[in-house]
Coordinates of C-alpha atoms in Angstrom, one line a residue:
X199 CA 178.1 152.7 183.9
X200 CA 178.2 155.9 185.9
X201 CA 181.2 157.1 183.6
X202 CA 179.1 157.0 180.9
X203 CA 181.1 155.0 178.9
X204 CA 179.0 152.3 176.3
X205 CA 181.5 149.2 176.6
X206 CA 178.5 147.2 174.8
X207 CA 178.4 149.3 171.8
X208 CA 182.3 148.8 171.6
X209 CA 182.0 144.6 171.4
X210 CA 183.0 143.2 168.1
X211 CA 180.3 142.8 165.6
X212 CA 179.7 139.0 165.6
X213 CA 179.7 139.0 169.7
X214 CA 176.6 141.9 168.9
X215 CA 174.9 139.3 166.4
X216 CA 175.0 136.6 169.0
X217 CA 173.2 138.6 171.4
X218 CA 171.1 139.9 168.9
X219 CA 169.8 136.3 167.4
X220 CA 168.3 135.6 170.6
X221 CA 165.5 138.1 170.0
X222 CA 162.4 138.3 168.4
X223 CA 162.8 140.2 165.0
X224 CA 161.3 143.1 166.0
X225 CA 163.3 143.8 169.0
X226 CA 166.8 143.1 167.2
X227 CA 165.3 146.1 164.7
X228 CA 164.6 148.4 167.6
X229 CA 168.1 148.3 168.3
X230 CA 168.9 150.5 165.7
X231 CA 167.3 153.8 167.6
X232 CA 170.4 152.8 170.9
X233 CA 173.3 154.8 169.3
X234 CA 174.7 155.2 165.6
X235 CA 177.3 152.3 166.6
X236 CA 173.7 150.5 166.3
X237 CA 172.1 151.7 163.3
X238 CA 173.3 149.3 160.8
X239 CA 173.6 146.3 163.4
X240 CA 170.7 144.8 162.4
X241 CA 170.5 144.0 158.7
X242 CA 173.3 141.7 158.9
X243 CA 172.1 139.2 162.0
X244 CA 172.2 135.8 160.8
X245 CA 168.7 134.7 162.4
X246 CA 165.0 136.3 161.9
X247 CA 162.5 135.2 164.3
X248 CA 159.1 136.4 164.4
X249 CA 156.8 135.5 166.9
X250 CA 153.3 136.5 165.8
X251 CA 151.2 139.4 165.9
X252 CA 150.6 139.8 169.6
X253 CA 151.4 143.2 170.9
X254 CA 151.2 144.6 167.5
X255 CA 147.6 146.0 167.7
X256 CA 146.3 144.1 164.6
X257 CA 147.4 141.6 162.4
X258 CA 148.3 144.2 159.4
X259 CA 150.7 146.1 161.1
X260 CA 152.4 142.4 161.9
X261 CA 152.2 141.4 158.4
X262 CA 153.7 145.0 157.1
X263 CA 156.7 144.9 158.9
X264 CA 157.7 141.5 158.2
X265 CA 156.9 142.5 154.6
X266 CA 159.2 145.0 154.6
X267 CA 161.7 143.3 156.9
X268 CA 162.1 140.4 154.1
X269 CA 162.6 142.2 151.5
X270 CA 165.1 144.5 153.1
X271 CA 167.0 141.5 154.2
X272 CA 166.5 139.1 151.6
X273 CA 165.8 141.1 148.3
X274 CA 168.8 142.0 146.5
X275 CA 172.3 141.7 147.9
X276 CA 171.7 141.1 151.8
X277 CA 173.4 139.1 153.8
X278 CA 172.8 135.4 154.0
X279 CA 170.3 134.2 157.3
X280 CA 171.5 131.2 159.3
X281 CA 168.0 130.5 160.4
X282 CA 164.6 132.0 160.2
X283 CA 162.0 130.8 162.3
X284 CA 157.7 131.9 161.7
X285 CA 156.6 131.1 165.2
X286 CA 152.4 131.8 165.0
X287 CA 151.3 129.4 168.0
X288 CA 148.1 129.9 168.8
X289 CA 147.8 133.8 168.1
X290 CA 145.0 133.5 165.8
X291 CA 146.9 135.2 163.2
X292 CA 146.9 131.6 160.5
X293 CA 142.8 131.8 161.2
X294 CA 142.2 134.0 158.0
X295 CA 142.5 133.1 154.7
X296 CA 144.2 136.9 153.9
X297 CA 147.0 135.7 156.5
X298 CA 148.0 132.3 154.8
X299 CA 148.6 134.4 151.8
X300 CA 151.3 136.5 153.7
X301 CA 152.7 133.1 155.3
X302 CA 153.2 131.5 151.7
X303 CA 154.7 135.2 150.4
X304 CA 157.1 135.1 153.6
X305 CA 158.2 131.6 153.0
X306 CA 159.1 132.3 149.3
X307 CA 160.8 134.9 150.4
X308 CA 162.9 133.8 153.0
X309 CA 163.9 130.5 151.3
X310 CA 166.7 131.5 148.9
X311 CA 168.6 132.4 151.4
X312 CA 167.7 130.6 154.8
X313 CA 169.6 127.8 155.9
X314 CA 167.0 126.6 158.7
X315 CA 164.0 127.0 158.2
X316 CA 161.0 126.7 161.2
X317 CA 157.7 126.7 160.6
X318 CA 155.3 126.8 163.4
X319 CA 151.1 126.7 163.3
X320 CA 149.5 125.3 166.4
X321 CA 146.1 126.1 165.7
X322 CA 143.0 124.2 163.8
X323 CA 142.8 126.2 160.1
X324 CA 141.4 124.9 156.5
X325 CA 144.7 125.4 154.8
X326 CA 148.3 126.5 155.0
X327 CA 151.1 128.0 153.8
X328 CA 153.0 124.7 152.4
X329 CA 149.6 122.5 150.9
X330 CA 150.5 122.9 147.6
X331 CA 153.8 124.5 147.6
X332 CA 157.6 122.5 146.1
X333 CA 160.1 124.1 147.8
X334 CA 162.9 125.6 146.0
X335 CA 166.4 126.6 148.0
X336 CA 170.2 125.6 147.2
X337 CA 171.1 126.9 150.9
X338 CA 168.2 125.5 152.9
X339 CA 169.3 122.6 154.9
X340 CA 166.9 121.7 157.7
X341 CA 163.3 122.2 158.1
X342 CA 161.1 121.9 160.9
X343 CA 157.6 121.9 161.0
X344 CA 155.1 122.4 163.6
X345 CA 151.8 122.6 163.2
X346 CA 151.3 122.5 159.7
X347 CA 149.4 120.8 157.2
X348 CA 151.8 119.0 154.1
X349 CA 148.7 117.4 152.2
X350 CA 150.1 117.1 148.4
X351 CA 150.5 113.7 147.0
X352 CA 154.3 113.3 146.8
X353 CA 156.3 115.8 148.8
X354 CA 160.0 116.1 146.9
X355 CA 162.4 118.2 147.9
X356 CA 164.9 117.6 145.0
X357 CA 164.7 121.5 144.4
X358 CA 166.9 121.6 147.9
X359 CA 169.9 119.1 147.4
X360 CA 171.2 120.1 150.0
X361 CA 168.5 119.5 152.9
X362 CA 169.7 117.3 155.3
X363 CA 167.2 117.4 158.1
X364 CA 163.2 117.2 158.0
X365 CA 160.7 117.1 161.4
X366 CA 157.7 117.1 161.6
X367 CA 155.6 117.6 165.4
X368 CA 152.3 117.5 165.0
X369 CA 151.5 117.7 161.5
X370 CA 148.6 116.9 159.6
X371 CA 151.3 114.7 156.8
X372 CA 149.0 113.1 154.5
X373 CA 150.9 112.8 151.5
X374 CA 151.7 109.3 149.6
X375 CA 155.3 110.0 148.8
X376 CA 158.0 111.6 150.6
X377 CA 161.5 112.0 147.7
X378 CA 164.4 113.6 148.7
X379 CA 168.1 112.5 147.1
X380 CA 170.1 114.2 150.5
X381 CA 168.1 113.8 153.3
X382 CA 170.0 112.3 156.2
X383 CA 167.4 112.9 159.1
X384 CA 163.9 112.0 159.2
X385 CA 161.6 112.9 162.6
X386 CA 158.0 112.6 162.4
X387 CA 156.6 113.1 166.2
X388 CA 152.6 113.1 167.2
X389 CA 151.4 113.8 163.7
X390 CA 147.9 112.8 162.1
X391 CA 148.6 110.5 158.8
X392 CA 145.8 109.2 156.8
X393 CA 144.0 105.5 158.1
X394 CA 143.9 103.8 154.2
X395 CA 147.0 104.9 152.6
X396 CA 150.4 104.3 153.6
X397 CA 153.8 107.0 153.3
X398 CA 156.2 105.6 151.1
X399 CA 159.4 106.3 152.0
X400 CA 162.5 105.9 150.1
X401 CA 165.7 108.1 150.6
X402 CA 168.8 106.9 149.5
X403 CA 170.7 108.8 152.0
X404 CA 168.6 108.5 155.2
X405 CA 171.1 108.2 158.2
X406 CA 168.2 108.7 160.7
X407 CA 164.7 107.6 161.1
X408 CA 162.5 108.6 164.2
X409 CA 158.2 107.7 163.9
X410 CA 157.3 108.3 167.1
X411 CA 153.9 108.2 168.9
X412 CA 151.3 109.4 165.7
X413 CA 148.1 110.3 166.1
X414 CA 146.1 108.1 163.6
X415 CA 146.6 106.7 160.9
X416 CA 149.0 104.1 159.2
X417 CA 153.1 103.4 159.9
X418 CA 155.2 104.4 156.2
X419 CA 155.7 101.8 153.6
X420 CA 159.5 101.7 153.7
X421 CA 161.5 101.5 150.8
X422 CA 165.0 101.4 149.9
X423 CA 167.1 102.7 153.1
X424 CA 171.1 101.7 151.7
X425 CA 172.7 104.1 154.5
X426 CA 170.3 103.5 157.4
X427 CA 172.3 103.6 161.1
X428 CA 169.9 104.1 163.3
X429 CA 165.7 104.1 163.7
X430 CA 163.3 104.9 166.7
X431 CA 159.9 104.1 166.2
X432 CA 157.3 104.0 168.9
X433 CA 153.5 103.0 167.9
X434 CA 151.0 103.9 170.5
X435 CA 147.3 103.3 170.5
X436 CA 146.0 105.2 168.2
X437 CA 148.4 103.6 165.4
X438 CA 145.5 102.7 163.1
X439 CA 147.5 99.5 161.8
X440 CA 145.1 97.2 164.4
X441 CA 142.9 94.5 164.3
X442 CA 139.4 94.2 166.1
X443 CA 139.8 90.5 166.4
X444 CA 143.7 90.5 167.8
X445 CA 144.7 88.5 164.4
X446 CA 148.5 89.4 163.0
X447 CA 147.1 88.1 159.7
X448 CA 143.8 89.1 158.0
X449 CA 141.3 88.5 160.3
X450 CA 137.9 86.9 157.8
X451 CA 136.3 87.6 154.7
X452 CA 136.0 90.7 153.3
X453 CA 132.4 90.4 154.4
X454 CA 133.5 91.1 158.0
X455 CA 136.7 92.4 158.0
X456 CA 138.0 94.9 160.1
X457 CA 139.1 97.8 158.7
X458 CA 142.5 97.5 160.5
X459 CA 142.8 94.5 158.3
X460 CA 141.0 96.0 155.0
X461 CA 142.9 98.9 154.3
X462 CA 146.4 97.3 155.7
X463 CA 147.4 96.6 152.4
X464 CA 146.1 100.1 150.7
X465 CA 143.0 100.8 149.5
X466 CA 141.2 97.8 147.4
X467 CA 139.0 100.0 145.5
X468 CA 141.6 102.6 144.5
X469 CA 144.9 101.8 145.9
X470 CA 148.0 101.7 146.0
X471 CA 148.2 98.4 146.8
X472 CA 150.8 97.0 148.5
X473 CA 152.9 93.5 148.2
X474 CA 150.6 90.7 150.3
X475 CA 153.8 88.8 150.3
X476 CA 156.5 90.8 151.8
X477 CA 156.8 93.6 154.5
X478 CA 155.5 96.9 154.8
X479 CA 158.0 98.2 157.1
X480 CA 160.6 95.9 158.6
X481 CA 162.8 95.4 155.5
X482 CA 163.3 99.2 154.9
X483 CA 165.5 98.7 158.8
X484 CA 167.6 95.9 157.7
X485 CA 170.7 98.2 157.0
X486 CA 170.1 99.4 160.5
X487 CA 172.8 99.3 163.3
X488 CA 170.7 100.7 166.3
X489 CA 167.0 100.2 166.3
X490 CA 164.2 100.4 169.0
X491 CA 160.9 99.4 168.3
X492 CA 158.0 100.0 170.6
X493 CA 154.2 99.5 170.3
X494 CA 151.2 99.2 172.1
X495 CA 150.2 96.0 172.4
X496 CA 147.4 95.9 169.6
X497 CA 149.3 97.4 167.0
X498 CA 150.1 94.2 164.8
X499 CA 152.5 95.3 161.7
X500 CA 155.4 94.4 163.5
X501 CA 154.2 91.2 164.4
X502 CA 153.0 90.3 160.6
X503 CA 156.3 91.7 158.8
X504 CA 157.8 88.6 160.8
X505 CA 156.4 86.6 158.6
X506 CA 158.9 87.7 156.1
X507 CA 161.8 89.1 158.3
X508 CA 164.7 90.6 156.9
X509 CA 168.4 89.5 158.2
X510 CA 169.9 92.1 160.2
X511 CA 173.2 91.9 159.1
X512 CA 174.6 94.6 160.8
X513 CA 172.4 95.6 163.7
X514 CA 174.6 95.8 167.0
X515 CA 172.1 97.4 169.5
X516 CA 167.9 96.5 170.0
X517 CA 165.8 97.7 172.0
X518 CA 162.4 95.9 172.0
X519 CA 159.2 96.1 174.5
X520 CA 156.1 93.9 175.5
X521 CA 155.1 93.3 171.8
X522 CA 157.8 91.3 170.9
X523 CA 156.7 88.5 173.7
X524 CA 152.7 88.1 171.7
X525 CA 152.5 84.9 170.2
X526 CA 154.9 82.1 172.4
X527 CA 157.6 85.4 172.1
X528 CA 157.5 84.6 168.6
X529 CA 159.1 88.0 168.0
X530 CA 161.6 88.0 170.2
X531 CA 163.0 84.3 169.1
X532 CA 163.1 86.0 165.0
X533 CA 164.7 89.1 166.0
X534 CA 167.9 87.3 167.9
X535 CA 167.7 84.1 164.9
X536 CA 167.8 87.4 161.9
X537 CA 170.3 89.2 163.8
X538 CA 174.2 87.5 163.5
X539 CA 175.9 90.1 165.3
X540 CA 174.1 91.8 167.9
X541 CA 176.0 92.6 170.6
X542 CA 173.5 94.6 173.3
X543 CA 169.5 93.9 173.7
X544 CA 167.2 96.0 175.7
X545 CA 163.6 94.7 176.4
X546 CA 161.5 97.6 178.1
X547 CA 159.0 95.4 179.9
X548 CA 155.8 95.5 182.1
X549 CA 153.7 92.6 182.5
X550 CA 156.2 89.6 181.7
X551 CA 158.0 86.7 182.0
X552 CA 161.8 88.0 182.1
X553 CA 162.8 84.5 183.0
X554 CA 162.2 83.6 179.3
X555 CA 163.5 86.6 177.8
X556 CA 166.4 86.2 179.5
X557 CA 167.1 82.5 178.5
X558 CA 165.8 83.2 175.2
X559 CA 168.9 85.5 174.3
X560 CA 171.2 83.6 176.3
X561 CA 170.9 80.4 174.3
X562 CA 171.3 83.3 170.8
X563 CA 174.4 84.1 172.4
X564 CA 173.7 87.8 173.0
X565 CA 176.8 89.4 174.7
X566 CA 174.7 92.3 176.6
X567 CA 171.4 92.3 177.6
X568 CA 168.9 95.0 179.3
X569 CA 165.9 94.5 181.1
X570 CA 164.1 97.5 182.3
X571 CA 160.6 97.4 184.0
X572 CA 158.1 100.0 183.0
X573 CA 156.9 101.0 187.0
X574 CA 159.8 100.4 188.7
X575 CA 163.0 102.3 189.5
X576 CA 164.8 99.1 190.2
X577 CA 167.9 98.1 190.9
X578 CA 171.2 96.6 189.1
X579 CA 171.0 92.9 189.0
X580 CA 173.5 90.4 187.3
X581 CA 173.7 86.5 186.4
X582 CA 176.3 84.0 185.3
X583 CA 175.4 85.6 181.5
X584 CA 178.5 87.5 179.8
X585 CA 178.1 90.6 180.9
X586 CA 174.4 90.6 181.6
X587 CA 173.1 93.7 183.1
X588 CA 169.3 94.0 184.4
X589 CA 167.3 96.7 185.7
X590 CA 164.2 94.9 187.7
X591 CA 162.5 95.4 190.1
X592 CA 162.7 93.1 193.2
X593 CA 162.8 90.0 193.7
X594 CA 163.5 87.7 191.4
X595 CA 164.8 84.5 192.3
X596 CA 167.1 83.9 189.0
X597 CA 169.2 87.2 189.4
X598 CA 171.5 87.8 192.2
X599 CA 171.9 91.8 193.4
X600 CA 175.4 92.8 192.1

């Protein structure tokens, strides 16, 4: 102001800290060199953020201030961090071994205090800072990782009872077990799981489930899921849970199986081995009231977990596409016979005969139905059907424009 007067310096603290969080952590510290109103602002903003070592001249001088940044704000009796987010995407700094170290120190640090944590590590590297690390933390309760590589054998968080909310985008998760007695929230996105054995997931208080669009590898083994409400899961192409020979059973001898088929049910030479007779991941979604499932057409584990499908006892909403119509529409038919309430289905379809799908859940008695082509903007359509509601594109003869 040309009076001279500071009217930002005079805001109330907290309004200060909500400015301030929206900075990189090196630039809410620089802060302190404005005014003296300034000097102390600093240590007590609820969020860290550090952004890598670009525009710091060389990695050491990075790692030194967020050395002594930590321990200034969480050694002793500082104040407690809402979030605190290790953002190194693709600055080279996770490239040397010396670097990782630092990562794992800053994490250790941070943790007893923190209650969101971010991790992100875009960048191809041998190791990283949570392979063969248990977390520990009675604040921490969400975690999001990016990047990173979670490789032990079972992955338990029952040192933080009170996280709540785990993602993972493009991870490298190959771990067996996943244990946690409070997670509520599960996202897994574009992440790289191993092709012979499985994730077994069992969470007594998962709320949420999202397995969308993995790299390789296999879809969990689902365990136990009491408080389930909702689950997205889309499978694309690279879902290694395939066969060569389009079979939704085993498709020959072991002589000349695939190896879609030969590893489906684990490993036979050194497991685990999983239950020939009952599903892999189906089951685990039967407390479910929302669910869409999506996969590329090969992908065959929905398809075989029919064989043994669960009642649906409370699901109200579905949302299925093309795969459910393989086999006579086999899928389709099980879903609305296993499903006594369901109130609104969705089909998401390309290449298909609507006409079918549409009678098919007209004779279950479906009260809402969705039909949506893939390549079309469409239009509303409805029919005689209680409430029926399509989006297709034009024409078709059986559906009269609304």
């Amino acid at each position: 102001m040309a009076s001279g007067e500071d009217r930002i310096s005079a805001l109330p603290e907290d309004i200060l800290h909500q400015v301030l969080r929206l900075l990189p952590a090196h630039e809410v510290v620089r802060t302190c060199l404005l005014a003296r109103r300034w000097r102390g602002v600093w240590r007590s903003v609820p969020t860290l953020c550090f952004t890598g070592a670009k525009g710091w001249g060389s990695a050491d001088r990075f790692a030194q201030f967020v050395d002594h940044l930590l321990h200034l704000r969480c050694g002793g009796d500082g104040a407690p961090l809402d979030s605190c987010d290790f953002d190194f995407d693709f600055d080279g700094f996770m490239l040397l071994p010396a670097n990782e170290r630092h990562a794992s120190i800053w994490l250790w640090k941070a943790l007893p205090r923190v209650r969101a944590l971010r991790l992100c590590i875009v960048e191809e590297q041998e190791a990283s800072p949570l392979s063969d690390m248990h977390l520990f933390s009675q604040h921490l309760t969400r975690l999001e990782l990016v990047g990173v590589g979670v490789n032990n054998s079972v992955v338990d968080f029952a040192g933080c009872p009170t996280l709540v909310e785990l993602s993972m985008d493009t991870c490298d998760v190959f771990v067996r077990q996943l244990l946690s007695p409070s997670l509520k929230h599960l996202r897994i996105t574009r992440s790289y799981t191993s092709e012979f054995d499985r994730i077994l997931i069992s969470l007594p208080n998962l709320v949420s489930l999202e397995f969308i669009e993995c790299q390789q590898g296999r879809i969990p083994f689902l365990g136990s899921l009491p408080r389930l409400a909702r689950a997205v899961v889309v499978l694309n192409e690279y879902c290694a849970d395939q066969c060569s020979q389009d079979r939704f059973d085993s498709c020959g001898a072991d002589s000349d199986i695939c190896d879609g088929c030969y590893y489906y049910y684990g490993d036979p030479g050194h497991g685990p081995h999983y239950d020939r007779n009952n599903c892999i991941f189906l089951k685990g979604l039967s407390e479910a009231t929302d669910l869409e499932l999506s996969a590329h057409s090969d992908v065959t584990v929905f398809n075989r977990d029919l064989k043994w499908c669960p009642t649906f006892t409370k699901l109200k909403t579905l949302l299925l596409n093309d795969w459910c119509l393989a086999a006579n529409h086999n899928a389709l038919i099980c879903f609305l016979q296993h499903s006594p309430i369901l109130e609104k289905l969705t089909l998401e379809l390309s290449k298909v005969s609507i006409l079918f799908a549409l009678s098919s859940a007209k004779t279950r008695g479906t009260n809402d139905v969705v039909l949506k082509a893939a390549s079309s903007t469409g239009e509303r359509y409805s029919t005689g059907f209680n409430e029926l509601r399509t989006i297709v594109p034009k024409p078709y003869p059986f559906c009269t424009p609304h």
